[in-house]
Coordinates of N, CA and C and ligand atoms in Angstrom, one line a residue:
M533 N 3.6 -34.3 7.8 CA 5.0 -33.5 9.3 C 5.0 -35.4 9.6
S534 N 6.6 -35.6 10.1 CA 6.9 -36.6 10.2 C 6.7 -37.1 12.1
A535 N 7.1 -38.0 12.4 CA 6.7 -38.2 13.6 C 7.7 -37.8 14.4
R536 N 8.3 -37.0 14.6 CA 9.4 -36.7 15.2 C 9.0 -34.9 15.5
G537 N 7.8 -34.0 14.7 CA 7.4 -33.2 14.6 C 8.6 -32.3 14.0
L538 N 9.0 -33.1 12.3 CA 9.3 -32.1 11.8 C 9.1 -31.8 10.4
S539 N 9.3 -30.8 9.7 CA 8.9 -30.2 8.2 C 9.3 -29.6 7.7
F540 N 9.3 -29.4 6.5 CA 10.5 -28.8 5.5 C 9.5 -27.8 4.8
G541 N 10.5 -26.7 4.7 CA 10.2 -25.4 3.8 C 11.2 -24.9 3.4
I542 N 11.0 -23.9 1.9 CA 11.5 -24.2 1.0 C 11.1 -22.2 0.9
D543 N 12.0 -21.0 0.9 CA 10.9 -19.7 0.9 C 11.9 -19.4 -0.5
I544 N 11.1 -19.1 -1.8 CA 11.5 -18.7 -3.0 C 11.4 -17.7 -2.8
G545 N 12.8 -16.7 -3.3 CA 13.0 -15.1 -3.5 C 13.4 -14.8 -5.4
G546 N 13.3 -13.3 -4.9 CA 14.1 -12.9 -6.3 C 15.8 -13.6 -6.4
S547 N 16.3 -13.3 -5.1 CA 18.0 -13.9 -4.7 C 18.4 -15.1 -4.6
G548 N 17.4 -15.9 -4.3 CA 17.4 -17.0 -3.1 C 16.3 -17.8 -3.1
V549 N 17.4 -19.4 -3.1 CA 16.1 -20.5 -3.0 C 16.6 -20.6 -1.4
K550 N 16.0 -20.7 -0.8 CA 16.9 -21.2 0.6 C 15.3 -22.5 1.9
G551 N 16.1 -23.0 2.1 CA 15.3 -24.1 2.6 C 15.7 -24.6 4.0
A552 N 15.1 -25.5 5.2 CA 15.5 -26.0 5.7 C 14.1 -27.0 6.6
I553 N 14.9 -28.1 7.2 CA 13.9 -28.8 8.1 C 13.9 -27.9 9.3
V554 N 12.4 -28.2 9.8 CA 11.5 -27.5 11.1 C 11.3 -27.8 11.3
D555 N 11.6 -27.9 12.9 CA 10.9 -28.7 14.3 C 9.5 -27.9 14.4
L556 N 8.5 -28.3 14.4 CA 7.7 -27.7 14.4 C 6.9 -27.7 16.3
T557 N 7.7 -28.4 16.7 CA 7.1 -28.0 18.3 C 7.9 -26.9 18.8
T558 N 9.0 -26.1 18.3 CA 9.8 -25.3 18.4 C 9.6 -23.8 17.7
G559 N 9.4 -24.5 16.4 CA 9.4 -23.3 15.3 C 11.2 -22.7 15.1
E560 N 11.9 -23.9 15.4 CA 13.3 -23.6 14.9 C 13.6 -24.5 13.8
L561 N 14.7 -23.9 13.5 CA 15.5 -24.7 12.0 C 16.0 -25.9 12.8
T562 N 16.4 -27.2 12.4 CA 17.0 -27.9 12.9 C 18.7 -27.9 12.5
H563 N 18.9 -27.5 11.6 CA 20.2 -27.0 11.0 C 20.3 -25.7 10.2
E564 N 21.3 -25.6 10.1 CA 21.8 -23.7 9.0 C 21.2 -24.3 8.1
R565 N 20.2 -22.7 7.6 CA 19.3 -22.6 6.5 C 20.4 -23.4 4.7
I566 N 19.3 -23.8 4.3 CA 20.6 -24.1 2.9 C 20.8 -23.2 1.7
K567 N 21.1 -22.3 1.1 CA 20.8 -21.7 0.3 C 21.3 -21.7 -1.2
I568 N 20.3 -21.8 -2.3 CA 20.7 -21.6 -3.7 C 20.5 -20.4 -4.4
T569 N 21.5 -20.2 -5.1 CA 21.3 -18.6 -5.4 C 19.9 -19.1 -6.2
T570 N 18.8 -18.0 -6.7 CA 18.2 -18.5 -7.9 C 18.4 -18.3 -8.7
P571 N 17.7 -19.2 -9.6 CA 18.7 -19.5 -10.9 C 18.0 -18.1 -12.2
Q572 N 18.7 -17.6 -13.0 CA 18.3 -16.9 -14.0 C 18.2 -17.2 -15.5
P573 N 17.3 -17.1 -16.5 CA 15.8 -16.7 -15.5 C 15.1 -17.9 -14.7
S574 N 14.3 -16.8 -13.9 CA 14.2 -17.5 -12.9 C 12.7 -18.4 -13.1
T575 N 12.4 -19.4 -14.1 CA 11.7 -20.0 -14.7 C 10.9 -21.1 -14.0
P576 N 9.9 -21.6 -14.2 CA 9.6 -22.4 -13.1 C 10.3 -23.9 -12.9
A577 N 10.8 -24.1 -14.3 CA 11.5 -25.1 -14.0 C 12.6 -25.2 -13.4
A578 N 13.5 -24.2 -13.8 CA 14.9 -24.2 -13.1 C 14.6 -23.9 -12.0
V579 N 13.7 -23.1 -11.2 CA 13.4 -23.2 -9.4 C 12.8 -24.3 -9.3
A580 N 12.1 -25.1 -9.5 CA 11.4 -26.2 -9.3 C 12.8 -27.4 -9.1
S581 N 13.7 -27.3 -10.1 CA 15.2 -28.3 -10.0 C 16.0 -27.5 -8.8
A582 N 15.9 -26.5 -8.5 CA 16.7 -25.9 -7.3 C 15.7 -26.5 -6.1
C583 N 14.9 -26.6 -5.9 CA 14.1 -27.2 -5.0 C 14.0 -28.4 -4.9
A584 N 14.2 -29.2 -5.8 CA 14.7 -30.9 -5.8 C 16.2 -30.4 -5.1
E585 N 17.3 -29.7 -5.6 CA 18.0 -29.4 -4.9 C 18.5 -29.5 -3.5
L586 N 17.5 -28.8 -3.5 CA 18.3 -28.8 -1.6 C 17.2 -29.6 -0.9
C587 N 16.2 -30.6 -1.2 CA 15.7 -31.4 -0.5 C 16.4 -32.5 -0.3
T588 N 17.5 -32.9 -1.3 CA 18.6 -34.0 -1.2 C 19.6 -33.3 -0.7
R589 N 19.9 -32.1 -0.9 CA 21.2 -31.9 0.2 C 20.4 -31.5 1.8
A590 N 19.2 -31.8 2.2 CA 19.1 -31.6 3.3 C 18.8 -33.5 3.7
N591 N 18.5 -34.2 2.4 CA 18.2 -35.6 2.7 C 17.5 -35.6 3.6
W592 N 16.2 -34.7 2.7 CA 14.4 -35.1 2.9 C 14.0 -35.8 2.0
E593 N 13.0 -36.8 2.6 CA 12.1 -37.6 1.6 C 10.7 -36.7 1.8
G594 N 10.4 -35.9 3.2 CA 8.8 -35.9 3.4 C 8.2 -34.8 2.5
P595 N 7.2 -34.4 2.7 CA 6.1 -33.6 2.3 C 6.7 -32.3 2.4
V596 N 6.6 -31.5 1.5 CA 7.3 -30.3 1.5 C 6.6 -28.5 1.1
G597 N 7.0 -27.6 1.8 CA 6.4 -26.7 1.7 C 6.8 -25.3 1.5
L598 N 6.2 -24.4 0.3 CA 7.0 -24.0 -0.6 C 6.4 -22.2 -0.4
T599 N 7.3 -21.3 -0.6 CA 7.0 -19.7 -0.9 C 7.1 -19.6 -2.2
L600 N 6.6 -19.0 -2.5 CA 6.6 -17.6 -3.9 C 6.0 -16.3 -3.7
P601 N 6.9 -15.5 -4.1 CA 6.8 -14.4 -4.0 C 5.8 -13.4 -5.0
A602 N 4.4 -14.5 -4.8 CA 3.2 -14.0 -5.8 C 2.3 -14.4 -5.1
V603 N 0.8 -14.3 -5.8 CA -0.5 -14.7 -5.6 C -0.1 -15.8 -5.4
V604 N -1.1 -16.7 -4.6 CA -1.5 -18.2 -5.1 C -2.3 -18.9 -4.4
L605 N -3.6 -19.0 -5.6 CA -4.7 -19.7 -5.6 C -4.7 -21.1 -5.9
D606 N -5.2 -22.3 -5.1 CA -5.4 -23.3 -5.5 C -4.0 -24.2 -5.7
G607 N -3.0 -23.6 -6.2 CA -1.4 -24.0 -6.1 C -1.3 -23.3 -7.6
Y608 N -2.2 -22.5 -8.2 CA -1.7 -21.8 -8.7 C -0.8 -20.4 -8.5
A609 N 0.0 -20.0 -9.5 CA 0.8 -19.0 -9.2 C 0.0 -18.0 -9.7
R610 N -0.7 -16.2 -9.4 CA -1.3 -15.5 -10.2 C -0.8 -14.7 -10.5
T611 N 0.5 -14.3 -9.8 CA 1.0 -12.4 -10.2 C 2.8 -13.2 -10.0
A612 N 3.7 -12.4 -10.4 CA 5.2 -12.5 -10.0 C 6.1 -11.5 -9.8
A613 N 6.1 -11.3 -9.0 CA 6.8 -9.8 -8.7 C 8.1 -10.6 -8.4
N614 N 9.4 -10.2 -9.3 CA 10.6 -10.3 -9.0 C 11.0 -12.0 -9.2
I615 N 10.2 -12.9 -9.8 CA 10.6 -13.6 -10.5 C 10.0 -13.7 -12.2
D616 N 10.6 -14.9 -12.7 CA 10.4 -14.7 -13.8 C 8.5 -15.1 -14.1
P617 N 8.2 -13.8 -15.4 CA 6.8 -13.9 -15.6 C 6.1 -14.6 -15.7
S618 N 7.2 -16.1 -16.3 CA 6.2 -17.6 -16.6 C 5.7 -18.1 -15.8
W619 N 5.6 -17.7 -14.3 CA 5.2 -18.2 -13.3 C 3.8 -17.9 -13.2
I620 N 2.8 -16.9 -13.7 CA 1.5 -16.6 -13.8 C 0.9 -17.4 -14.4
G621 N -0.2 -18.0 -14.3 CA -0.5 -19.5 -14.7 C 0.1 -20.7 -14.1
T622 N 0.9 -20.6 -13.9 CA 2.2 -22.2 -13.5 C 1.0 -22.8 -12.4
D623 N 0.3 -23.8 -12.7 CA 0.0 -24.7 -11.6 C 1.6 -25.0 -10.5
A624 N 1.7 -24.2 -10.1 CA 2.9 -24.4 -8.8 C 3.0 -25.8 -8.2
R625 N 1.9 -26.3 -7.7 CA 1.8 -27.2 -6.8 C 2.1 -28.6 -7.2
A626 N 1.3 -28.7 -8.8 CA 1.4 -29.7 -9.6 C 3.4 -29.9 -10.0
L627 N 3.8 -28.5 -10.4 CA 4.9 -28.8 -10.9 C 5.9 -29.1 -10.0
F628 N 5.7 -28.4 -8.7 CA 6.9 -28.9 -7.3 C 6.6 -30.5 -6.9
S629 N 5.3 -30.6 -7.2 CA 4.9 -32.3 -6.8 C 6.2 -33.3 -7.6
E630 N 5.7 -33.2 -8.8 CA 6.6 -33.4 -9.9 C 7.8 -33.8 -9.9
A631 N 8.2 -32.4 -9.1 CA 9.7 -32.4 -10.1 C 10.4 -33.0 -8.3
L632 N 9.4 -33.1 -7.2 CA 10.3 -33.9 -6.1 C 9.8 -35.1 -5.8
G633 N 9.4 -35.8 -7.4 CA 9.3 -37.1 -7.1 C 7.8 -37.2 -6.3
G634 N 6.7 -36.5 -6.7 CA 5.4 -37.2 -6.6 C 4.6 -36.6 -5.2
R635 N 5.7 -36.3 -4.4 CA 5.2 -36.1 -2.7 C 4.0 -34.7 -2.5
T636 N 3.9 -34.6 -1.6 CA 2.6 -34.0 -1.2 C 3.4 -32.6 -0.6
V637 N 3.1 -31.4 -1.6 CA 3.8 -30.0 -1.2 C 2.6 -28.7 -0.9
S638 N 2.9 -27.8 -0.3 CA 1.8 -27.0 -0.5 C 2.6 -25.7 -0.9
V639 N 1.9 -24.5 -1.3 CA 2.4 -23.7 -1.8 C 1.5 -22.4 -1.6
L640 N 2.0 -21.6 -0.8 CA 1.6 -19.9 -0.7 C 2.4 -18.7 -0.8
N641 N 1.8 -17.5 -0.4 CA 2.6 -16.3 -0.6 C 3.9 -16.3 0.5
D642 N 4.8 -15.5 -0.2 CA 6.1 -15.9 1.0 C 5.8 -15.2 2.3
A643 N 5.0 -13.8 2.0 CA 4.3 -12.5 3.4 C 3.7 -13.1 4.1
D644 N 2.8 -14.0 3.9 CA 1.3 -15.1 4.4 C 2.3 -15.8 5.0
A645 N 3.0 -16.7 4.6 CA 4.3 -17.8 5.3 C 4.3 -17.3 6.0
A646 N 4.9 -15.6 6.3 CA 6.3 -15.0 7.5 C 5.2 -14.6 8.6
G647 N 3.7 -14.6 7.7 CA 2.7 -14.1 8.7 C 2.2 -15.4 9.4
L648 N 1.9 -16.4 9.3 CA 1.6 -18.0 10.0 C 3.2 -17.8 11.2
A649 N 4.0 -18.5 10.0 CA 5.1 -18.3 11.7 C 5.6 -17.5 12.8
E650 N 5.3 -16.1 12.5 CA 5.1 -15.3 13.6 C 4.0 -15.1 14.5
D651 N 3.0 -15.6 13.9 CA 1.8 -15.8 14.6 C 2.2 -16.8 15.8
R652 N 3.1 -18.1 15.3 CA 2.4 -18.8 15.6 C 3.6 -19.4 16.5
Y653 N 4.7 -19.0 16.6 CA 6.0 -18.8 17.4 C 6.5 -17.1 16.9
G654 N 6.3 -16.5 16.9 CA 6.9 -14.8 16.8 C 6.2 -13.9 17.4
A655 N 6.6 -12.6 16.5 CA 5.7 -11.4 17.7 C 4.8 -11.4 17.8
A656 N 3.8 -12.0 16.9 CA 2.6 -12.6 16.9 C 1.9 -12.8 18.0
R657 N 2.5 -13.9 18.4 CA 1.7 -15.0 19.5 C 0.7 -14.5 20.5
E658 N 1.0 -13.5 21.3 CA 0.3 -13.4 21.8 C -0.8 -12.2 21.7
L659 N -1.4 -11.6 20.3 CA -1.6 -10.6 19.8 C -3.4 -11.6 19.6
D660 N -3.9 -10.5 19.7 CA -5.5 -11.2 19.2 C -6.0 -10.0 17.9
G661 N -7.2 -10.2 18.1 CA -7.5 -9.3 16.7 C -7.1 -9.5 15.5
L662 N -6.9 -8.1 15.0 CA -6.5 -7.8 13.7 C -4.9 -7.4 13.5
T663 N -4.1 -8.3 13.1 CA -2.4 -7.8 13.2 C -2.1 -8.1 11.4
L664 N -1.7 -6.8 11.3 CA -1.2 -6.8 9.9 C 0.6 -6.8 9.7
L665 N 1.0 -8.0 9.1 CA 2.3 -8.2 9.0 C 2.8 -7.4 7.8
L666 N 4.1 -7.0 7.5 CA 4.6 -6.6 6.7 C 6.1 -6.7 6.2
T667 N 7.0 -7.5 5.1 CA 7.6 -7.4 5.2 C 8.6 -6.4 4.2
F668 N 9.6 -5.8 4.9 CA 10.4 -4.6 3.7 C 10.9 -5.4 3.1
G669 N 11.4 -5.5 2.0 CA 12.7 -6.2 1.0 C 12.6 -5.6 -0.5
T670 N 12.9 -6.1 -1.2 CA 13.0 -5.4 -2.6 C 11.8 -5.3 -2.4
G671 N 10.3 -5.9 -2.2 CA 8.9 -5.1 -2.3 C 8.2 -5.0 -1.0
I672 N 6.9 -5.2 -0.8 CA 6.3 -5.1 0.5 C 5.8 -5.8 0.8
G673 N 5.7 -7.0 1.2 CA 4.8 -8.4 1.5 C 4.3 -8.0 2.0
S674 N 2.6 -8.7 2.3 CA 1.5 -8.6 3.6 C 1.0 -9.8 4.2
A675 N 1.0 -10.1 5.5 CA -0.2 -11.1 5.8 C -1.1 -10.2 6.9
V676 N -2.3 -10.7 6.6 CA -3.6 -10.3 7.2 C -4.3 -11.4 8.2
L677 N -3.7 -11.1 9.7 CA -4.1 -12.0 10.5 C -4.9 -11.8 11.7
Y678 N -5.7 -12.4 11.8 CA -7.0 -12.0 12.5 C -7.6 -13.3 13.4
N679 N -7.2 -12.9 14.8 CA -6.8 -14.3 15.8 C -6.2 -15.6 15.2
G680 N -5.5 -15.4 14.7 CA -4.2 -16.7 14.2 C -5.0 -17.0 12.9
T681 N -5.6 -16.9 12.3 CA -6.6 -17.3 11.2 C -5.8 -15.9 10.0
L682 N -5.1 -17.0 9.1 CA -4.8 -15.9 8.1 C -5.7 -15.6 7.1
V683 N -5.8 -14.4 6.3 CA -6.3 -13.8 5.6 C -5.4 -13.6 4.0
P684 N -5.7 -15.0 3.3 CA -4.5 -15.2 2.2 C -4.3 -14.1 1.1
N685 N -3.3 -13.6 0.4 CA -3.0 -12.9 -0.8 C -3.4 -11.5 -0.4
S686 N -3.1 -10.5 0.7 CA -3.9 -9.9 0.6 C -3.1 -8.5 0.0
E687 N -1.7 -8.5 -0.7 CA -0.8 -8.2 -1.5 C -1.4 -6.3 -0.9
L688 N -1.2 -6.2 0.1 CA -0.8 -4.4 0.8 C 0.6 -3.3 0.4
G689 N 1.1 -4.3 -0.6 CA 1.9 -3.3 -0.2 C 1.8 -2.8 -2.1
H690 N 0.7 -3.9 -2.6 CA 0.3 -3.1 -4.2 C -0.8 -1.8 -4.1
L691 N -1.0 -1.2 -2.6 CA -2.0 -0.3 -2.3 C -1.5 0.9 -3.3
E692 N -2.0 1.4 -3.4 CA -2.0 2.8 -4.3 C -2.2 3.5 -2.7
V693 N -1.0 4.2 -2.4 CA -0.7 5.4 -1.7 C 0.1 7.3 -2.4
H694 N -1.4 8.0 -2.3 CA -1.2 9.2 -2.8 C 0.0 8.7 -4.4
G695 N -0.9 7.9 -4.8 CA -1.1 7.8 -6.3 C 0.5 7.0 -7.0
V696 N 0.7 6.5 -5.4 CA 2.0 5.6 -6.1 C 1.9 4.6 -5.2
E697 N 2.5 2.8 -5.7 CA 2.1 1.7 -5.1 C 2.9 1.9 -3.7
A698 N 2.4 1.3 -2.8 CA 3.4 1.1 -1.6 C 4.6 1.2 -1.2
E699 N 5.0 -0.1 -2.4 CA 6.4 -0.8 -2.0 C 7.1 0.4 -3.4
H700 N 6.9 0.5 -3.9 CA 7.4 1.6 -5.2 C 8.2 3.0 -4.4
M701 N 7.2 3.1 -3.2 CA 7.4 4.3 -1.9 C 8.1 4.1 -0.8
A702 N 8.0 2.5 -0.4 CA 8.7 2.5 0.9 C 9.4 1.0 1.3
A703 N 9.3 0.6 -0.4 CA 10.4 -0.9 0.0 C 11.9 -0.7 0.4
A704 N 12.0 -1.7 1.5 CA 13.8 -1.6 1.7 C 14.6 -1.2 0.7
S705 N 14.3 -2.3 -0.5 CA 14.8 -1.7 -1.9 C 15.2 -0.6 -2.3
V706 N 14.2 0.5 -2.1 CA 13.8 1.9 -2.6 C 15.2 3.1 -1.4
K707 N 15.1 2.7 -0.2 CA 15.9 3.1 0.6 C 17.4 3.6 0.0
D708 N 17.4 1.9 -0.4 CA 19.0 2.1 -1.1 C 19.4 2.4 -2.2
R709 N 18.3 1.9 -3.2 CA 18.4 3.0 -4.6 C 18.1 4.5 -4.5
E710 N 17.6 4.9 -3.6 CA 17.3 6.8 -3.7 C 18.0 7.2 -2.4
D711 N 19.2 6.2 -2.2 CA 19.7 6.4 -0.9 C 19.6 7.1 0.1
L712 N 18.3 6.8 0.5 CA 17.7 7.5 1.5 C 17.5 7.3 3.1
T713 N 17.9 8.5 3.8 CA 18.6 8.0 6.1 C 16.9 7.0 6.0
Y714 N 17.1 7.1 6.9 CA 16.5 6.0 7.7 C 15.2 7.1 8.4
A715 N 15.3 8.9 8.2 CA 14.8 9.4 9.1 C 13.2 9.8 7.7
Q716 N 14.1 9.6 6.4 CA 13.4 9.8 5.2 C 12.5 8.8 4.9
W717 N 13.2 7.4 5.4 CA 12.2 6.5 4.9 C 11.6 6.0 5.7
A718 N 11.5 6.3 7.0 CA 10.8 6.2 8.3 C 9.4 7.4 7.4
E719 N 9.8 8.3 7.2 CA 8.8 9.1 7.2 C 7.7 9.0 5.6
R720 N 8.2 7.8 4.8 CA 7.6 7.3 3.5 C 6.9 5.7 4.1
V721 N 7.5 5.0 5.0 CA 6.9 3.9 5.7 C 5.8 4.5 6.5
S722 N 6.0 6.0 7.2 CA 4.8 6.3 7.9 C 3.4 6.5 7.2
T723 N 3.2 7.3 6.2 CA 2.4 7.5 5.3 C 2.1 6.3 4.6
V724 N 2.7 5.1 4.2 CA 2.5 3.7 3.8 C 1.3 3.4 5.3
L725 N 1.8 3.1 6.4 CA 1.1 2.5 7.8 C -0.1 4.0 7.8
V726 N -0.1 4.7 7.5 CA -0.9 5.6 8.1 C -2.8 4.8 6.6
T727 N -2.2 4.7 5.6 CA -3.1 4.4 4.9 C -3.8 3.2 5.2
M728 N -3.2 2.1 5.6 CA -3.0 1.4 6.1 C -3.9 0.8 7.4
E729 N -3.6 1.4 8.1 CA -4.4 1.9 9.0 C -5.8 2.4 9.2
N730 N -6.1 3.2 8.2 CA -6.8 3.8 8.4 C -8.0 2.9 7.2
L731 N -7.6 2.2 6.5 CA -8.3 1.1 6.1 C -9.0 0.0 6.4
F732 N -8.1 -0.2 7.6 CA -8.1 -2.0 8.5 C -8.1 -1.4 9.5
W733 N -7.9 -0.5 10.3 CA -7.6 -0.2 11.9 C -7.1 -1.8 12.5
P734 N -6.0 -2.2 12.2 CA -5.3 -3.5 12.3 C -5.2 -2.9 14.3
K735 N -4.7 -3.6 15.1 CA -4.5 -3.6 16.6 C -2.7 -3.1 16.7
V736 N -2.0 -4.2 15.7 CA -0.6 -3.8 15.5 C 0.0 -4.5 14.3
F737 N 0.9 -3.5 13.9 CA 1.5 -3.6 12.9 C 2.8 -4.4 13.1
V738 N 3.2 -6.1 12.8 CA 4.3 -6.5 12.4 C 5.6 -6.1 11.8
V739 N 6.8 -5.7 11.5 CA 7.2 -5.6 10.2 C 8.5 -6.3 10.3
G740 N 8.5 -7.4 9.0 CA 10.1 -8.0 8.9 C 10.6 -7.9 7.9
G741 N 11.4 -9.1 7.5 CA 12.1 -8.3 6.3 C 13.8 -7.9 6.7
G742 N 14.6 -8.2 6.1 CA 15.7 -7.9 6.5 C 16.2 -6.5 7.4
I743 N 15.8 -5.4 7.0 CA 15.6 -4.0 7.7 C 14.9 -3.8 8.8
S744 N 13.9 -5.4 9.2 CA 14.2 -5.5 10.9 C 14.8 -5.5 12.0
R745 N 15.6 -6.1 10.7 CA 16.9 -6.7 12.3 C 17.5 -5.1 12.7
D746 N 17.2 -3.7 11.8 CA 17.5 -2.8 12.2 C 16.5 -1.7 13.0
Y747 N 15.8 -2.3 13.5 CA 14.5 -1.5 14.0 C 15.0 -0.5 14.7
G748 N 15.5 -0.5 15.4 CA 15.8 0.6 16.6 C 16.1 1.4 15.8
K749 N 16.8 1.8 14.7 CA 16.9 2.8 14.0 C 15.9 3.8 13.2
W750 N 14.8 2.8 13.0 CA 13.6 3.1 12.7 C 12.0 3.4 13.1
I751 N 11.8 2.2 13.6 CA 10.7 2.0 14.4 C 10.2 3.2 15.1
P752 N 11.4 3.6 16.2 CA 11.0 5.0 17.2 C 10.8 6.0 16.1
L753 N 11.3 6.1 14.9 CA 10.9 7.4 14.0 C 9.3 7.2 13.3
L754 N 9.0 6.7 13.2 CA 7.5 6.6 12.6 C 6.2 7.2 13.5
S755 N 5.7 7.7 12.8 CA 4.8 8.6 13.1 C 3.5 8.0 12.8
N756 N 2.5 7.0 12.7 CA 1.4 6.5 12.5 C 0.8 6.0 13.9
R757 N -0.6 5.7 14.0 CA -0.9 5.7 15.4 C -0.7 4.4 15.9
T758 N -1.1 3.2 15.1 CA -0.8 2.0 15.5 C 0.7 1.1 15.8
P759 N 0.5 0.7 16.9 CA 2.0 0.2 17.5 C 2.6 -0.7 16.5
V760 N 3.7 -0.5 16.1 CA 5.0 -1.3 15.2 C 5.8 -1.8 16.0
I761 N 5.7 -3.2 16.1 CA 6.7 -3.7 16.7 C 7.8 -4.8 15.7
P762 N 8.6 -5.0 15.9 CA 9.4 -6.2 14.8 C 9.5 -7.2 15.1
A763 N 9.5 -8.1 13.6 CA 9.2 -9.7 13.8 C 10.5 -10.1 14.3
V764 N 10.0 -11.3 15.0 CA 11.5 -11.8 15.8 C 12.0 -13.4 14.4
L765 N 11.6 -13.6 14.0 CA 12.1 -14.8 12.9 C 13.3 -14.7 12.2
K766 N 12.9 -13.4 11.7 CA 13.7 -12.9 10.8 C 14.0 -13.5 9.4
N767 N 15.0 -13.6 9.2 CA 15.1 -14.5 7.9 C 15.0 -16.4 7.7
T768 N 14.0 -16.5 8.7 CA 13.9 -18.3 9.1 C 12.1 -18.0 8.7
A769 N 11.4 -17.2 8.8 CA 9.7 -17.1 8.8 C 9.2 -17.7 7.9
G770 N 9.9 -17.6 6.7 CA 9.3 -18.2 5.3 C 9.5 -19.5 5.3
I771 N 10.6 -20.0 5.6 CA 10.8 -21.2 6.1 C 10.6 -22.2 6.8
V772 N 9.5 -21.1 8.2 CA 8.8 -22.1 9.2 C 7.4 -22.2 8.9
G773 N 6.8 -20.6 7.8 CA 5.8 -20.5 7.6 C 5.5 -22.1 6.6
A774 N 5.9 -22.0 5.3 CA 5.9 -22.9 4.4 C 6.1 -24.5 5.2
A775 N 6.8 -25.0 6.2 CA 6.6 -25.9 6.7 C 5.7 -26.5 7.7
M776 N 5.3 -25.2 8.2 CA 3.8 -25.5 8.7 C 2.4 -25.6 8.4
A777 N 2.4 -24.8 6.8 CA 1.8 -25.1 5.8 C 1.4 -26.2 5.2
V778 N 2.7 -27.1 4.8 CA 1.9 -28.3 4.1 C 1.7 -29.5 5.7
A779 N 2.6 -29.2 6.8 CA 2.4 -30.4 7.5 C 0.6 -29.8 8.2
E780 N 0.1 -29.0 8.1 CA -1.3 -28.5 8.4 C -2.5 -28.5 7.8
G781 N -1.9 -28.5 6.3 CA -2.4 -28.8 5.3 C -3.3 -27.5 5.0
I782 N -2.9 -26.2 4.9 CA -2.9 -24.6 5.2 C -2.5 -24.4 3.3
T783 N -4.0 -24.6 2.8 CA -3.5 -24.0 0.7 C -4.6 -22.9 0.9
P784 N -3.8 -22.0 0.8 CA -4.7 -20.6 0.3 C -5.4 -21.0 -1.2
Ligands
BGC741 C1 4.7 -9.4 -4.4 C2 4.2 -10.1 -3.2 C3 5.3 -10.7 -2.0 C4 6.3 -9.5 -1.9 C5 7.5 -10.0 -0.7 C6 5.5 -8.1 -3.9 O1 5.7 -7.3 -5.1 O2 3.1 -8.7 -5.3 O3 3.7 -11.5 -3.9 O4 4.8 -11.4 -0.5 O5 6.7 -8.7 -2.7 O6 8.1 -11.0 -1.8

């Protein structure tokens, strides 16, 4: 983190690589986020050069936090969802550090980053005990937080629910693909949440991802027992969490 409390986060997704300078005193971006379309194929080398371009465009030379839609352990990507399969087994930390001229980097799962950001600055700020954050997008990402501590790589979107992976049943992309109404989709989300709450007994679910902007259309339709509240950082949560991770040395 720079003397002025600034850090830099990059959120890597299947469609966009997004980055910005983050003011860690407020959790806000200091400028509009910069977005580059994810290169196709989204190989490690191609994505790493997109990240270098983002830093150049933002005129940022300090440490960088990055997210991947993948399990990340000790800097290595261990899975790859919605990005090229050649990520699996890649030393992402070494790759990004080299592509960014040898600077310090942190790499973590995208939903974990969103969870850190919501916990510090957003919807989970005042919560204690166990909070489950779920992001609904192309897949379902998850972050498990206990009294502000992240339990990384929970990957609850892959939990089997009635014989189907949760994200195949209830990701936001499934709603679009199958042209479901909010009522139909909320029923599926409820089924997923009931499975999770029976296993983990969280105090609250925080729901994020683009569809959380329309939370008024579906949160009231949910029938599970645990309270569900919308994320507040919206599409900046991954960037902010990534920036926090590198500034604070959070490495899953
Ligand atoms: C991936 C997770 C990711 C989530 C949201 C899932 O398919 O397995 O690692 O957090 O999508 O991008």
